[in-house]
Amino acid sequence: MRRTRALKPIQTTKNVENILSCTEEGQPLSPIARMFHEPESDVYAVTAIGFQTQINPEFVKANLVDILLKQPRFSSLQVADDKNGGQLKWVRTEVDLDKHVKVPSPDLNQVESADMYVEDYVSNLSRTKISMSIPMWDIHILNIRTSKAESVGILRVHHSIGDGVSLMSLFMSCSRKVSDPDALPTLPASKKQKPCSTSSGGFLQHFIELFSVLLIYWNTLVDVVMLLITILFLDDTKTPLKGPPGVGSTPRRIVHRIVSLDDVKLVKNAMNATINDVMVGVTQAALSRYLNRKYGKNKKGGGGAAGNSNLPKNIRLRATSLVNLRPYLGNEDTSETIKSISDVKLGNLIGYVLFPFTIALREDALDYVRSAKAAGQRKKATLEAVCTYFMAKTFIKFFGTKLGSFPTQTTFSISNIPGPQEEITCFGYQVAYIAPSCYGQPNALLIHVLSYANTMNIILSVDEEIVPDSHQLCDDLEESLKLIKDAVIDKGLVDCYFY
């Protein structure tokens, strides 16, 4: 076993205990946090982290005392306040780590496939909930060798504790660069728009700026109206991917597929797009392939060759694209971010947009990226995510948490999370992969995308009654990226860009 060492504190992280949203003793949960206790939105974040060595549980517990337990929400109960109508409030408590750190000891002679054992273990977690008699998180350490790692750690956190960026902040504070054990990891930097030149343009420049502002407000109005129409009666087309009402309470199977981030960047540079555009395009292509196969099998005699279109016309398929409204850590160096993290508004700052997906078989694979890029640019010119956040808070305040929940009318949910740019260690153990996901969401399919070093991890959380062949969908995603990359190379677009 590789020798580990205690995590050395960094001077700039003196405010790290303020990373997650903390509240004073007895303060009620925020409206969004309360929403995550609704039956159709009782969401748990579950992250599997593969390590390149075996894990010493006692060493991990020692580090948890110094880091995780200093986070107020990780050492607080959620207790009903009888004086406030039974609303939940935060109450600090002593944490017994033995109730939170689980170390199963499987009989390796009885394990036919280590990969399937880990997959089944995570799936079984989705059948259970964490008792509210303790802080709502736990860690599971599986010292079993899989095809991708020597051991796996699983962090399960109820979403009322914090959102994706909060948890990523916490994870980063526990991590260091492999190349520099005393340095915090870095996240991809967001592209900053270049300021417009003021030396020329005059009236025309101001007119363009005014038009851009008006366009954003118009797009926001259209998107909010469409959201209300969706909530009232506009369901997505019933497809093999669309779950029935109540699907949020069903168990999930969580699988992931690691692809090359360099391949994604190659397409990004050639198409003058973003990584998010490319991954949305890949997802459009994969879902089109998957549904085409499903509809082909449903035809009489299982007809419909793979190259022929078996898709119905005018499929309405949308994703609830989750948007974290907290300023991303990637806007500055991580060490600087942690230094000023106490100035960031904390909690579940989550909005969403209804993102349309075009389901069709394309002759040119690059059309998937082109349509994703166009839809992405349209969604960037709107305040829809901000509006959905404040609408949810308003609905919860005046009408109850049920009306503030995520929409059930869309087909699936999708989230893109930027991860560390370089290989990292966590508590001194080198990380092989990071696979964040959730269960409890009101869709039968959830897709997470996370970059780590030179890899891109695509994670699916599926209801097996609706999507019984999740590995096949992973194959479609991997194959779609390959087809799009090959199309870029065949058209000679790579030569036009530095790569």
Short mmCIF file of C-alpha atoms in Angstrom, two decimals:
data_model
loop_
_atom_site.label_atom_id
_atom_site.label_comp_id
_atom_site.label_asym_id
_atom_site.label_seq_id
_atom_site.Cartn_x
_atom_site.Cartn_y
_atom_site.Cartn_z
CA MET A 1 0.00 0.00 0.00
CA ARG A 2 1.21 3.45 -0.89
CA ARG A 3 2.25 5.43 2.17
CA THR A 4 -0.10 8.30 2.91
CA ARG A 5 0.54 11.43 4.84
CA ALA A 6 -1.68 13.77 6.78
CA LEU A 7 -3.19 16.56 4.75
CA LYS A 8 -1.02 19.60 5.21
CA PRO A 9 -3.08 22.76 5.76
CA ILE A 10 -2.55 25.66 3.37
CA GLN A 11 -2.38 29.11 4.87
CA THR A 12 -4.94 30.50 2.42
CA THR A 13 -7.59 28.02 3.55
CA LYS A 14 -8.19 29.45 7.00
CA ASN A 15 -11.79 30.19 5.98
CA VAL A 16 -12.37 26.74 4.48
CA GLU A 17 -14.93 25.89 7.16
CA ASN A 18 -17.19 28.49 5.55
CA ILE A 19 -17.21 26.76 2.14
CA LEU A 20 -20.60 25.16 2.63
CA SER A 21 -23.59 27.20 3.57
CA CYS A 22 -23.67 27.45 7.32
CA THR A 23 -26.39 28.83 9.48
CA GLU A 24 -26.59 30.01 13.04
CA GLU A 25 -27.99 27.62 15.61
CA GLY A 26 -31.71 27.09 15.13
CA GLN A 27 -32.08 28.88 11.80
CA PRO A 28 -34.64 27.23 9.48
CA LEU A 29 -33.70 25.49 6.26
CA SER A 30 -33.91 27.64 3.16
CA PRO A 31 -36.93 27.14 0.87
CA ILE A 32 -34.83 25.26 -1.70
CA ALA A 33 -33.34 23.04 0.99
CA ARG A 34 -36.87 22.22 2.21
CA MET A 35 -37.88 21.39 -1.36
CA PHE A 36 -35.30 18.59 -1.39
CA HIS A 37 -37.35 16.79 1.24
CA GLU A 38 -40.41 16.51 -1.02
CA PRO A 39 -41.18 12.96 -2.27
CA GLU A 40 -40.59 13.92 -5.93
CA SER A 41 -37.47 15.93 -5.10
CA ASP A 42 -35.95 13.96 -2.20
CA VAL A 43 -32.57 14.09 -3.85
CA TYR A 44 -29.27 12.63 -2.67
CA ALA A 45 -25.94 13.48 -4.26
CA VAL A 46 -23.80 10.35 -4.51
CA THR A 47 -20.23 10.59 -5.75
CA ALA A 48 -18.01 7.59 -6.45
CA ILE A 49 -14.29 8.37 -6.37
CA GLY A 50 -11.83 5.79 -7.62
CA PHE A 51 -8.39 5.68 -6.01
CA GLN A 52 -5.14 4.22 -7.26
CA THR A 53 -4.32 2.59 -3.89
CA GLN A 54 -6.17 0.89 -1.06
CA ILE A 55 -7.70 3.17 1.59
CA ASN A 56 -7.01 3.16 5.32
CA PRO A 57 -10.40 3.93 6.94
CA GLU A 58 -8.89 5.16 10.21
CA PHE A 59 -6.67 7.60 8.33
CA VAL A 60 -9.71 8.93 6.50
CA LYS A 61 -11.65 9.36 9.76
CA ALA A 62 -8.80 11.37 11.24
CA ASN A 63 -8.90 13.76 8.29
CA LEU A 64 -12.69 14.02 8.46
CA VAL A 65 -12.43 15.37 12.00
CA ASP A 66 -10.10 18.14 10.84
CA ILE A 67 -12.00 19.08 7.68
CA LEU A 68 -15.49 17.72 7.09
CA LEU A 69 -16.77 18.03 10.64
CA LYS A 70 -15.78 21.70 10.68
CA GLN A 71 -18.46 22.27 8.06
CA PRO A 72 -21.55 23.24 10.13
CA ARG A 73 -24.04 21.43 7.90
CA PHE A 74 -22.06 18.21 8.16
CA SER A 75 -22.35 18.35 11.93
CA SER A 76 -25.96 19.51 12.20
CA LEU A 77 -29.29 17.73 12.45
CA GLN A 78 -32.38 18.79 10.53
CA VAL A 79 -35.03 19.01 13.23
CA ALA A 80 -38.72 19.95 13.01
CA ASP A 81 -39.41 23.24 14.77
CA ASP A 82 -42.77 22.95 16.53
CA LYS A 83 -42.78 26.69 17.18
CA ASN A 84 -42.55 27.39 13.45
CA GLY A 85 -45.18 25.11 11.99
CA GLY A 86 -42.94 22.06 11.90
CA GLN A 87 -40.43 23.60 9.51
CA LEU A 88 -36.99 22.03 9.61
CA LYS A 89 -34.15 23.89 11.27
CA TRP A 90 -30.42 23.28 11.74
CA VAL A 91 -29.29 22.05 15.16
CA ARG A 92 -25.62 21.35 15.89
CA THR A 93 -24.79 17.93 17.32
CA GLU A 94 -21.89 15.67 18.21
CA VAL A 95 -20.98 13.45 15.25
CA ASP A 96 -20.24 9.77 15.75
CA LEU A 97 -18.09 8.92 12.73
CA ASP A 98 -18.79 5.21 13.14
CA LYS A 99 -22.37 5.94 12.09
CA HIS A 100 -21.22 7.78 8.97
CA VAL A 101 -18.19 5.85 7.71
CA LYS A 102 -19.12 2.40 6.38
CA VAL A 103 -16.48 -0.18 5.47
CA PRO A 104 -18.10 -3.32 4.05
CA SER A 105 -16.01 -6.50 3.85
CA PRO A 106 -17.18 -8.47 0.82
CA ASP A 107 -16.13 -12.08 0.38
CA LEU A 108 -13.93 -11.68 -2.68
CA ASN A 109 -14.32 -15.36 -3.48
CA GLN A 110 -18.04 -14.75 -3.94
CA VAL A 111 -17.60 -11.63 -6.08
CA GLU A 112 -17.73 -12.58 -9.77
CA SER A 113 -17.15 -9.04 -11.02
CA ALA A 114 -15.68 -6.27 -8.88
CA ASP A 115 -17.08 -3.62 -11.25
CA MET A 116 -20.57 -5.06 -10.93
CA TYR A 117 -20.21 -5.33 -7.15
CA VAL A 118 -19.47 -1.60 -6.89
CA GLU A 119 -22.25 -0.77 -9.34
CA ASP A 120 -24.75 -2.88 -7.39
CA TYR A 121 -23.56 -1.38 -4.10
CA VAL A 122 -24.28 2.16 -5.33
CA SER A 123 -27.60 1.02 -6.76
CA ASN A 124 -28.58 -0.45 -3.39
CA LEU A 125 -27.76 2.87 -1.73
CA SER A 126 -30.45 4.47 -3.89
CA ARG A 127 -32.98 2.17 -2.22
CA THR A 128 -32.22 3.65 1.19
CA LYS A 129 -32.32 7.00 2.93
CA ILE A 130 -30.16 8.45 5.66
CA SER A 131 -31.86 8.76 9.02
CA MET A 132 -32.64 12.30 10.09
CA SER A 133 -31.47 11.37 13.59
CA ILE A 134 -27.92 12.01 12.36
CA PRO A 135 -26.39 14.58 9.96
CA MET A 136 -27.52 13.49 6.50
CA TRP A 137 -24.31 12.24 4.91
CA ASP A 138 -22.20 9.11 4.89
CA ILE A 139 -19.05 7.69 3.32
CA HIS A 140 -18.58 4.13 2.08
CA ILE A 141 -15.08 2.74 1.60
CA LEU A 142 -14.79 -0.24 -0.75
CA ASN A 143 -11.30 -1.70 -0.74
CA ILE A 144 -11.94 -3.81 -3.80
CA ARG A 145 -9.96 -3.69 -7.03
CA THR A 146 -11.95 -2.78 -10.13
CA SER A 147 -10.99 -2.28 -13.76
CA LYS A 148 -10.51 1.45 -13.17
CA ALA A 149 -9.24 1.71 -9.58
CA GLU A 150 -7.69 -0.13 -6.64
CA SER A 151 -10.42 1.09 -4.28
CA VAL A 152 -13.58 3.20 -4.36
CA GLY A 153 -14.88 5.79 -1.93
CA ILE A 154 -18.55 6.78 -2.11
CA LEU A 155 -19.77 10.04 -0.59
CA ARG A 156 -23.54 10.31 -0.18
CA VAL A 157 -25.00 13.66 0.86
CA HIS A 158 -28.61 14.79 1.06
CA HIS A 159 -29.03 17.68 -1.35
CA SER A 160 -30.44 19.93 1.38
CA ILE A 161 -26.88 20.20 2.73
CA GLY A 162 -25.45 21.79 -0.38
CA ASP A 163 -25.40 21.97 -4.15
CA GLY A 164 -22.84 20.71 -6.63
CA VAL A 165 -20.47 23.65 -6.39
CA SER A 166 -20.59 23.57 -2.58
CA LEU A 167 -19.61 19.91 -2.62
CA MET A 168 -16.97 20.51 -5.28
CA SER A 169 -15.54 23.30 -3.10
CA LEU A 170 -15.36 20.91 -0.18
CA PHE A 171 -13.76 18.19 -2.28
CA MET A 172 -11.17 20.63 -3.62
CA SER A 173 -10.29 21.73 -0.09
CA CYS A 174 -9.52 18.10 0.73
CA SER A 175 -7.37 17.66 -2.39
CA ARG A 176 -3.88 18.56 -3.56
CA LYS A 177 -2.06 18.40 -6.88
CA VAL A 178 -0.09 15.21 -7.52
CA SER A 179 2.65 17.35 -9.05
CA ASP A 180 2.74 19.67 -6.02
CA PRO A 181 1.46 18.04 -2.80
CA ASP A 182 1.22 21.43 -1.06
CA ALA A 183 -0.86 23.12 -3.79
CA LEU A 184 -4.61 23.14 -4.24
CA PRO A 185 -6.01 21.91 -7.56
CA THR A 186 -7.26 24.31 -10.21
CA LEU A 187 -10.52 24.34 -12.11
CA PRO A 188 -10.92 25.35 -15.76
CA ALA A 189 -11.04 29.12 -16.05
CA SER A 190 -14.16 30.66 -17.50
CA LYS A 191 -13.67 32.66 -20.65
CA LYS A 192 -14.05 36.32 -19.96
CA GLN A 193 -15.55 38.53 -22.61
CA LYS A 194 -13.20 41.11 -24.02
CA PRO A 195 -14.35 44.64 -23.30
CA CYS A 196 -15.73 46.44 -26.28
CA SER A 197 -13.53 49.14 -27.73
CA THR A 198 -14.65 52.62 -26.84
CA SER A 199 -12.38 54.35 -29.34
CA SER A 200 -14.85 53.86 -32.18
CA GLY A 201 -18.39 52.82 -32.81
CA GLY A 202 -20.10 55.54 -30.83
CA PHE A 203 -23.85 55.48 -31.36
CA LEU A 204 -23.77 52.13 -33.19
CA GLN A 205 -21.98 50.45 -30.29
CA HIS A 206 -24.49 51.76 -27.75
CA PHE A 207 -27.35 50.69 -30.00
CA ILE A 208 -25.97 47.15 -30.20
CA GLU A 209 -25.56 47.01 -26.42
CA LEU A 210 -29.13 48.25 -25.91
CA PHE A 211 -30.44 45.73 -28.42
CA SER A 212 -28.57 42.93 -26.63
CA VAL A 213 -30.14 43.88 -23.29
CA LEU A 214 -33.61 44.06 -24.80
CA LEU A 215 -33.04 40.70 -26.48
CA ILE A 216 -32.14 39.09 -23.15
CA TYR A 217 -35.33 40.44 -21.54
CA TRP A 218 -37.44 39.29 -24.49
CA ASN A 219 -35.90 35.82 -24.45
CA THR A 220 -36.45 35.64 -20.69
CA LEU A 221 -40.13 36.53 -21.09
CA VAL A 222 -40.58 33.88 -23.79
CA ASP A 223 -38.77 31.25 -21.70
CA VAL A 224 -40.77 31.98 -18.54
CA VAL A 225 -44.06 31.78 -20.47
CA MET A 226 -42.93 28.47 -21.99
CA LEU A 227 -42.01 27.21 -18.53
CA LEU A 228 -45.47 28.06 -17.17
CA ILE A 229 -47.11 26.39 -20.16
CA THR A 230 -44.94 23.33 -19.56
CA ILE A 231 -45.88 23.15 -15.88
CA LEU A 232 -49.56 23.49 -16.71
CA PHE A 233 -49.96 21.05 -19.60
CA LEU A 234 -47.05 20.75 -22.08
CA ASP A 235 -45.50 17.31 -21.55
CA ASP A 236 -42.65 15.90 -23.60
CA THR A 237 -43.47 13.20 -26.13
CA LYS A 238 -43.88 9.79 -24.52
CA THR A 239 -40.71 7.95 -25.58
CA PRO A 240 -38.83 4.93 -24.18
CA LEU A 241 -36.80 7.43 -22.12
CA LYS A 242 -39.75 9.22 -20.51
CA GLY A 243 -40.60 8.06 -17.01
CA PRO A 244 -44.11 8.00 -15.51
CA PRO A 245 -45.27 10.19 -12.59
CA GLY A 246 -43.68 9.11 -9.31
CA VAL A 247 -40.43 8.01 -10.92
CA GLY A 248 -38.48 10.16 -8.45
CA SER A 249 -38.94 7.61 -5.67
CA THR A 250 -37.64 4.61 -7.64
CA PRO A 251 -34.18 3.01 -7.24
CA ARG A 252 -31.45 4.00 -9.69
CA ARG A 253 -28.57 2.32 -11.42
CA ILE A 254 -25.58 4.61 -11.73
CA VAL A 255 -23.00 3.83 -14.43
CA HIS A 256 -20.27 5.89 -16.02
CA ARG A 257 -18.03 5.93 -19.06
CA ILE A 258 -14.66 7.70 -19.28
CA VAL A 259 -13.71 9.25 -22.63
CA SER A 260 -10.82 11.42 -23.78
CA LEU A 261 -11.03 15.11 -22.96
CA ASP A 262 -8.56 15.72 -25.80
CA ASP A 263 -11.12 14.32 -28.26
CA VAL A 264 -13.73 16.69 -26.89
CA LYS A 265 -11.34 19.64 -27.15
CA LEU A 266 -10.46 18.69 -30.72
CA VAL A 267 -14.11 19.00 -31.71
CA LYS A 268 -14.53 22.14 -29.61
CA ASN A 269 -11.66 23.92 -31.34
CA ALA A 270 -12.65 22.79 -34.82
CA MET A 271 -16.28 23.89 -34.37
CA ASN A 272 -15.43 27.10 -32.50
CA ALA A 273 -17.73 25.87 -29.75
CA THR A 274 -17.56 25.21 -26.02
CA ILE A 275 -17.00 21.91 -24.26
CA ASN A 276 -20.61 22.07 -23.13
CA ASP A 277 -21.76 22.50 -26.75
CA VAL A 278 -19.79 19.42 -27.78
CA MET A 279 -21.13 17.27 -24.95
CA VAL A 280 -24.72 18.36 -25.62
CA GLY A 281 -24.17 17.52 -29.29
CA VAL A 282 -22.78 14.12 -28.33
CA THR A 283 -25.79 13.54 -26.09
CA GLN A 284 -28.20 14.50 -28.90
CA ALA A 285 -26.49 12.04 -31.22
CA ALA A 286 -26.47 9.26 -28.62
CA LEU A 287 -30.12 9.69 -27.64
CA SER A 288 -31.08 9.70 -31.32
CA ARG A 289 -29.21 6.43 -31.88
CA TYR A 290 -30.67 4.90 -28.74
CA LEU A 291 -34.28 5.85 -29.50
CA ASN A 292 -33.94 4.84 -33.14
CA ARG A 293 -32.88 1.38 -32.02
CA LYS A 294 -35.75 1.19 -29.52
CA TYR A 295 -38.37 2.21 -32.06
CA GLY A 296 -36.87 -0.19 -34.60
CA LYS A 297 -37.27 -3.11 -32.18
CA ASN A 298 -40.86 -2.06 -31.50
CA LYS A 299 -41.76 -2.29 -35.17
CA LYS A 300 -43.43 -5.42 -36.44
CA GLY A 301 -40.89 -8.20 -36.60
CA GLY A 302 -38.31 -6.01 -34.90
CA GLY A 303 -37.65 -4.35 -38.23
CA GLY A 304 -35.69 -1.22 -38.93
CA ALA A 305 -32.05 -1.44 -39.80
CA ALA A 306 -29.63 0.56 -37.71
CA GLY A 307 -28.95 2.94 -40.62
CA ASN A 308 -32.63 3.62 -41.30
CA SER A 309 -34.73 6.10 -39.38
CA ASN A 310 -37.35 4.49 -37.21
CA LEU A 311 -37.98 7.68 -35.26
CA PRO A 312 -41.45 9.25 -35.10
CA LYS A 313 -41.70 12.75 -36.48
CA ASN A 314 -41.75 15.84 -34.29
CA ILE A 315 -40.51 14.29 -31.05
CA ARG A 316 -40.60 16.87 -28.27
CA LEU A 317 -37.72 15.99 -25.98
CA ARG A 318 -36.31 18.45 -23.48
CA ALA A 319 -33.83 18.35 -20.66
CA THR A 320 -33.99 20.12 -17.34
CA SER A 321 -30.51 21.62 -17.58
CA LEU A 322 -29.35 22.41 -14.06
CA VAL A 323 -27.54 25.71 -13.55
CA ASN A 324 -25.73 26.58 -10.36
CA LEU A 325 -26.07 30.30 -9.82
CA ARG A 326 -23.10 30.63 -7.48
CA PRO A 327 -20.08 32.25 -9.11
CA TYR A 328 -17.97 29.37 -10.39
CA LEU A 329 -14.64 28.64 -8.75
CA GLY A 330 -13.10 28.54 -12.22
CA ASN A 331 -13.31 32.34 -12.43
CA GLU A 332 -10.07 32.56 -10.48
CA ASP A 333 -7.33 30.38 -9.09
CA THR A 334 -8.75 27.92 -6.59
CA SER A 335 -6.47 29.01 -3.76
CA GLU A 336 -7.64 32.58 -4.18
CA THR A 337 -11.26 31.42 -4.30
CA ILE A 338 -10.97 29.52 -1.04
CA LYS A 339 -9.32 32.54 0.52
CA SER A 340 -12.42 34.61 -0.26
CA ILE A 341 -15.00 31.82 -0.13
CA SER A 342 -16.74 33.32 2.91
CA ASP A 343 -17.82 36.23 0.70
CA VAL A 344 -19.75 33.93 -1.67
CA LYS A 345 -23.47 33.44 -1.14
CA LEU A 346 -23.81 29.85 0.03
CA GLY A 347 -26.52 27.20 -0.04
CA ASN A 348 -28.57 25.59 -2.80
CA LEU A 349 -28.37 28.29 -5.45
CA ILE A 350 -29.80 26.15 -8.23
CA GLY A 351 -31.78 27.28 -11.25
CA TYR A 352 -32.57 25.43 -14.43
CA VAL A 353 -33.43 25.99 -18.07
CA LEU A 354 -35.61 23.88 -20.34
CA PHE A 355 -33.15 22.80 -23.02
CA PRO A 356 -34.61 21.44 -26.29
CA PHE A 357 -32.97 18.37 -27.85
CA THR A 358 -33.37 17.58 -31.54
CA ILE A 359 -33.90 13.84 -32.00
CA ALA A 360 -33.06 12.80 -35.56
CA LEU A 361 -30.53 10.80 -37.56
CA ARG A 362 -28.12 13.19 -39.24
CA GLU A 363 -26.12 12.51 -42.37
CA ASP A 364 -23.48 14.93 -41.12
CA ALA A 365 -22.53 14.11 -37.51
CA LEU A 366 -21.34 17.70 -36.99
CA ASP A 367 -24.94 18.89 -37.29
CA TYR A 368 -25.51 17.61 -33.76
CA VAL A 369 -22.87 20.01 -32.45
CA ARG A 370 -24.11 22.85 -34.65
CA SER A 371 -27.66 22.57 -33.33
CA ALA A 372 -26.38 22.23 -29.74
CA LYS A 373 -24.24 25.33 -30.20
CA ALA A 374 -27.18 27.33 -31.57
CA ALA A 375 -29.47 26.24 -28.72
CA GLY A 376 -26.72 26.95 -26.19
CA GLN A 377 -26.17 30.48 -27.51
CA ARG A 378 -29.90 31.11 -27.30
CA LYS A 379 -30.00 29.91 -23.67
CA LYS A 380 -27.03 32.11 -22.78
CA ALA A 381 -29.07 35.14 -23.85
CA THR A 382 -31.73 34.65 -21.19
CA LEU A 383 -32.24 34.97 -17.44
CA GLU A 384 -34.34 31.82 -17.34
CA ALA A 385 -32.17 30.07 -14.74
CA VAL A 386 -32.35 33.05 -12.38
CA CYS A 387 -36.10 33.29 -12.86
CA THR A 388 -36.68 29.60 -12.15
CA TYR A 389 -34.73 29.95 -8.91
CA PHE A 390 -36.77 32.91 -7.66
CA MET A 391 -40.00 31.39 -8.94
CA ALA A 392 -39.25 28.22 -6.97
CA LYS A 393 -38.58 30.26 -3.81
CA THR A 394 -41.81 32.22 -4.31
CA PHE A 395 -43.94 29.13 -4.97
CA ILE A 396 -42.48 27.40 -1.92
CA LYS A 397 -43.08 30.43 0.30
CA PHE A 398 -46.70 31.00 -0.70
CA PHE A 399 -47.97 27.67 -2.05
CA GLY A 400 -45.79 24.98 -0.48
CA THR A 401 -42.76 22.99 -1.54
CA LYS A 402 -44.59 20.78 -4.05
CA LEU A 403 -45.12 23.60 -6.53
CA GLY A 404 -41.48 24.64 -6.25
CA SER A 405 -40.09 21.25 -7.26
CA PHE A 406 -38.26 20.50 -10.49
CA PRO A 407 -40.52 19.96 -13.52
CA THR A 408 -41.70 16.41 -14.18
CA GLN A 409 -42.78 17.19 -17.75
CA THR A 410 -39.28 17.00 -19.26
CA THR A 411 -37.67 13.74 -20.37
CA PHE A 412 -34.37 13.90 -18.47
CA SER A 413 -31.99 16.13 -16.52
CA ILE A 414 -28.44 17.10 -17.41
CA SER A 415 -25.59 18.78 -15.55
CA ASN A 416 -22.07 19.72 -16.60
CA ILE A 417 -19.49 20.16 -13.82
CA PRO A 418 -15.90 21.35 -14.40
CA GLY A 419 -13.43 19.25 -12.43
CA PRO A 420 -9.73 19.57 -11.54
CA GLN A 421 -7.44 20.29 -14.47
CA GLU A 422 -4.63 18.11 -13.15
CA GLU A 423 -4.35 14.78 -11.38
CA ILE A 424 -5.02 15.14 -7.67
CA THR A 425 -4.87 13.36 -4.35
CA CYS A 426 -7.59 13.37 -1.71
CA PHE A 427 -6.44 12.82 1.87
CA GLY A 428 -3.13 11.74 0.31
CA TYR A 429 -4.66 9.05 -1.95
CA GLN A 430 -4.27 9.59 -5.69
CA VAL A 431 -7.59 9.88 -7.50
CA ALA A 432 -8.24 7.74 -10.59
CA TYR A 433 -11.69 9.10 -11.47
CA ILE A 434 -14.58 11.17 -10.08
CA ALA A 435 -18.18 10.15 -10.83
CA PRO A 436 -20.82 12.47 -9.31
CA SER A 437 -24.50 11.68 -9.69
CA CYS A 438 -27.84 11.84 -7.89
CA TYR A 439 -30.93 9.83 -7.13
CA GLY A 440 -34.39 10.97 -6.17
CA GLN A 441 -34.85 13.37 -9.12
CA PRO A 442 -38.20 13.31 -10.98
CA ASN A 443 -36.78 11.97 -14.26
CA ALA A 444 -35.91 8.43 -15.29
CA LEU A 445 -32.58 9.61 -16.72
CA LEU A 446 -29.98 12.00 -15.33
CA ILE A 447 -26.72 12.71 -17.16
CA HIS A 448 -23.74 14.27 -15.42
CA VAL A 449 -20.60 15.29 -17.28
CA LEU A 450 -17.37 16.02 -15.37
CA SER A 451 -13.86 16.73 -16.59
CA TYR A 452 -10.85 15.51 -14.65
CA ALA A 453 -7.26 16.03 -15.86
CA ASN A 454 -7.25 14.74 -19.47
CA THR A 455 -10.47 12.70 -19.16
CA MET A 456 -14.18 13.35 -19.42
CA ASN A 457 -16.50 11.22 -17.32
CA ILE A 458 -20.10 10.74 -18.44
CA ILE A 459 -22.29 9.48 -15.58
CA LEU A 460 -25.82 8.14 -16.00
CA SER A 461 -28.39 7.68 -13.25
CA VAL A 462 -31.29 5.65 -14.62
CA ASP A 463 -34.47 3.97 -13.52
CA GLU A 464 -33.89 0.42 -14.75
CA GLU A 465 -37.60 -0.08 -15.39
CA ILE A 466 -37.40 2.66 -18.02
CA VAL A 467 -33.77 2.37 -19.17
CA PRO A 468 -32.77 -1.28 -18.59
CA ASP A 469 -29.73 -1.07 -20.87
CA SER A 470 -27.74 1.80 -19.36
CA HIS A 471 -24.41 0.36 -20.56
CA GLN A 472 -25.73 0.37 -24.11
CA LEU A 473 -26.55 4.05 -23.73
CA CYS A 474 -22.97 4.59 -22.52
CA ASP A 475 -21.78 2.80 -25.68
CA ASP A 476 -23.93 5.16 -27.77
CA LEU A 477 -22.41 8.19 -26.06
CA GLU A 478 -18.87 6.93 -26.61
CA GLU A 479 -19.56 5.98 -30.23
CA SER A 480 -21.25 9.33 -30.93
CA LEU A 481 -18.18 11.22 -29.74
CA LYS A 482 -16.02 9.05 -31.99
CA LEU A 483 -18.25 9.68 -35.03
CA ILE A 484 -18.22 13.43 -34.44
CA LYS A 485 -14.45 13.48 -33.95
CA ASP A 486 -13.94 11.39 -37.11
CA ALA A 487 -16.18 13.80 -39.04
CA VAL A 488 -14.01 16.72 -37.90
CA ILE A 489 -10.87 14.93 -39.06
CA ASP A 490 -12.39 13.75 -42.36
CA LYS A 491 -13.47 17.30 -43.24
CA GLY A 492 -9.98 18.60 -42.52
CA LEU A 493 -11.21 21.04 -39.88
CA VAL A 494 -8.39 20.20 -37.46
CA ASP A 495 -5.82 21.89 -39.69
CA CYS A 496 -7.60 25.21 -39.25
CA TYR A 497 -7.02 25.35 -35.51
CA PHE A 498 -4.09 25.02 -33.16
CA TYR A 499 -4.52 21.84 -31.18
#
